[in-house]
Coordinates of C-alpha atoms in Angstrom, one line a residue:
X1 CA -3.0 359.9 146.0
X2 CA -2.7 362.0 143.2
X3 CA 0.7 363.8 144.3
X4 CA 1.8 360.2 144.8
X5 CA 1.2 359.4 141.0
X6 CA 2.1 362.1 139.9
X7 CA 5.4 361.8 141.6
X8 CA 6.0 358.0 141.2
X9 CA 5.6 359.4 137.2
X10 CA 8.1 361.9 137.7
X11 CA 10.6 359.9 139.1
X12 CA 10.3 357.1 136.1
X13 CA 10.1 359.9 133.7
X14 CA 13.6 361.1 135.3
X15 CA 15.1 357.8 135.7
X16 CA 15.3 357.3 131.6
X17 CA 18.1 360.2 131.3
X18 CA 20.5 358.4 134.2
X19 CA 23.0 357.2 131.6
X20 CA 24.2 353.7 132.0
X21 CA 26.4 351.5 129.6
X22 CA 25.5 349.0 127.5
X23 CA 28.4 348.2 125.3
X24 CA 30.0 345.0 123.3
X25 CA 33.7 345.0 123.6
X26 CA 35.5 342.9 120.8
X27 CA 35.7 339.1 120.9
X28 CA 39.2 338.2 122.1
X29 CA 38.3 334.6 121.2
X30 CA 35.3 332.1 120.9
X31 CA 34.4 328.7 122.6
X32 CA 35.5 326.1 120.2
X33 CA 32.8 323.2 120.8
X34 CA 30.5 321.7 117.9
X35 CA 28.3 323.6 116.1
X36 CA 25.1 322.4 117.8
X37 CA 26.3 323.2 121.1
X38 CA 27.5 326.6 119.7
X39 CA 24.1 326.9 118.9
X40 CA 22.3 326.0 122.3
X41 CA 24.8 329.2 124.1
X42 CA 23.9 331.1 121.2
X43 CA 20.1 330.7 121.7
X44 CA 20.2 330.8 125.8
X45 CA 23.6 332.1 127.1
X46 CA 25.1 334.3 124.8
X47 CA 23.1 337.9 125.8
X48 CA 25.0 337.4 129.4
X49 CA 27.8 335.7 128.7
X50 CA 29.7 336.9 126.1
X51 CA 30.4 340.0 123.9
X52 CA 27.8 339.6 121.5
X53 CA 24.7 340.9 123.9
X54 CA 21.6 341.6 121.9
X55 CA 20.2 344.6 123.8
X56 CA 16.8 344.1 123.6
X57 CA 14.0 346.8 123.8
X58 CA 13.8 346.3 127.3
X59 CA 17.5 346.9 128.7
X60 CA 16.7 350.6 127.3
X61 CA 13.7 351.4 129.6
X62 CA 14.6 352.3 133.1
X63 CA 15.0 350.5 136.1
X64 CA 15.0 347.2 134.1
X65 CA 17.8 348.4 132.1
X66 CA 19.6 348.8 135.3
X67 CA 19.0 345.5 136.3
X68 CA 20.4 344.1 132.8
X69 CA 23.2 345.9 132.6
X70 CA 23.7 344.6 136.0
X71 CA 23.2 340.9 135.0
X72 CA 25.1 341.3 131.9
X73 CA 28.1 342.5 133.8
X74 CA 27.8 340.1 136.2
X75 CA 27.8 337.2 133.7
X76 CA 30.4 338.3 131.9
X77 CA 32.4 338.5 134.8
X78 CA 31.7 334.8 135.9
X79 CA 32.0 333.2 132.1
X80 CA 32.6 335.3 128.9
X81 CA 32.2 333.0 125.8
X82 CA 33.8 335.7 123.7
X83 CA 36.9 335.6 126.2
X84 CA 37.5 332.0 126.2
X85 CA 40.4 330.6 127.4
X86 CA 41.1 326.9 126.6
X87 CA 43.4 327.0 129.9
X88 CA 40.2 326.8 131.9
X89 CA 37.7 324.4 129.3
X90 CA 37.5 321.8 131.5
X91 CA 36.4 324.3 134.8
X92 CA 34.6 326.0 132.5
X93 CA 32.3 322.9 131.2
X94 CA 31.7 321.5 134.7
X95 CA 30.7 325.2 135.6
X96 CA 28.4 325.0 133.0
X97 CA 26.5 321.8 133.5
X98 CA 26.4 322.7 136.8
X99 CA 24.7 325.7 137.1
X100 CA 22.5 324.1 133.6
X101 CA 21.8 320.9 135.8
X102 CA 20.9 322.7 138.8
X103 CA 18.7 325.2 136.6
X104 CA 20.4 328.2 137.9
X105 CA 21.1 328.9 134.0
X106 CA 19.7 330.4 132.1
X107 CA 17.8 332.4 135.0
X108 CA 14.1 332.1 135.0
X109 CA 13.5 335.8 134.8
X110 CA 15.3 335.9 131.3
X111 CA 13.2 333.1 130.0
X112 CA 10.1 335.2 130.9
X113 CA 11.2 337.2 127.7
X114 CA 13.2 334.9 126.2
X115 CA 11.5 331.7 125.8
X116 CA 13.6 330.0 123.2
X117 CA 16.1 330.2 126.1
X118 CA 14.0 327.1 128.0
X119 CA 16.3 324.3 127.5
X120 CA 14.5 321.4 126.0
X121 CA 15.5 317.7 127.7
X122 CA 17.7 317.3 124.5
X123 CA 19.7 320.0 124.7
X124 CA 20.5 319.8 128.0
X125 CA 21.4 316.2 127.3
X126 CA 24.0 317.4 124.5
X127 CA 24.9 319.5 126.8
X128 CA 25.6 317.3 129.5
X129 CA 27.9 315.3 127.1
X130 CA 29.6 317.7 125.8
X131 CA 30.5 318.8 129.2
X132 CA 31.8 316.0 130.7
X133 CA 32.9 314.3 128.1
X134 CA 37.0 314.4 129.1

């Protein structure tokens, strides 16, 4: 049991020099919606899905900073708020509610650190209007 420790501590110990990226590229453009709505991303969707991620303490301490990284990547991928193209706004806003009414978003394992991320019944009601509102 003790090699096993002492081995599970050796490989977390070397796991915190794999280098991984955690970078903000510029904002090519922002979502232009009212500023209470601006707000609510801000507050719950911004750290995934745009270029403005706050890296918290967290995303520094191997393996979870693998996993945000990951996530990060991932959700800049599906909707970047710092890449919006008003093209797509009305994809994008039914994409949105969606995955807000569905509570897919924000993801209940980001809440667990984040908890001004838990949409209140209000917001997701702005939300809801501001999304489909045509």
């Amino acid at each position: 049991m003790k090699k096993f420790i002492a081995v599970l501590v050796v490989i977390i110990v070397g796991i915190q020099f794999i280098p991984i990226e955690r970078i903000n590229p510029p904002v090519q453009s922002d979502i232009d919606a009212p500023a209470n709505i601006k707000a609510i991303f801000k507050k719950a969707c911004y750290d995934c899905h745009s270029n403005e991620t706050n890296w918290a303490w967290y995303t520094k301490v191997a393996p979870a900073s693998f996993l945000a990284v990951k996530d990060v990547n991932d959700g800049r991928k599906h909707l970047n708020f710092s890449e919006w193209n008003i093209n797509k706004e009305s994809k994008y806003k039914e994409e949105i509610w969606d995955e807000i009414r569905e509570e897919q978003m924000p993801p209940w394992q980001y809440k667990i650190f984040h908890s001004e991320a838990k949409l209140t019944q209000d917001e997701k009601n702005l939300l809801r209007n501001w999304a489909t509102n045509k």
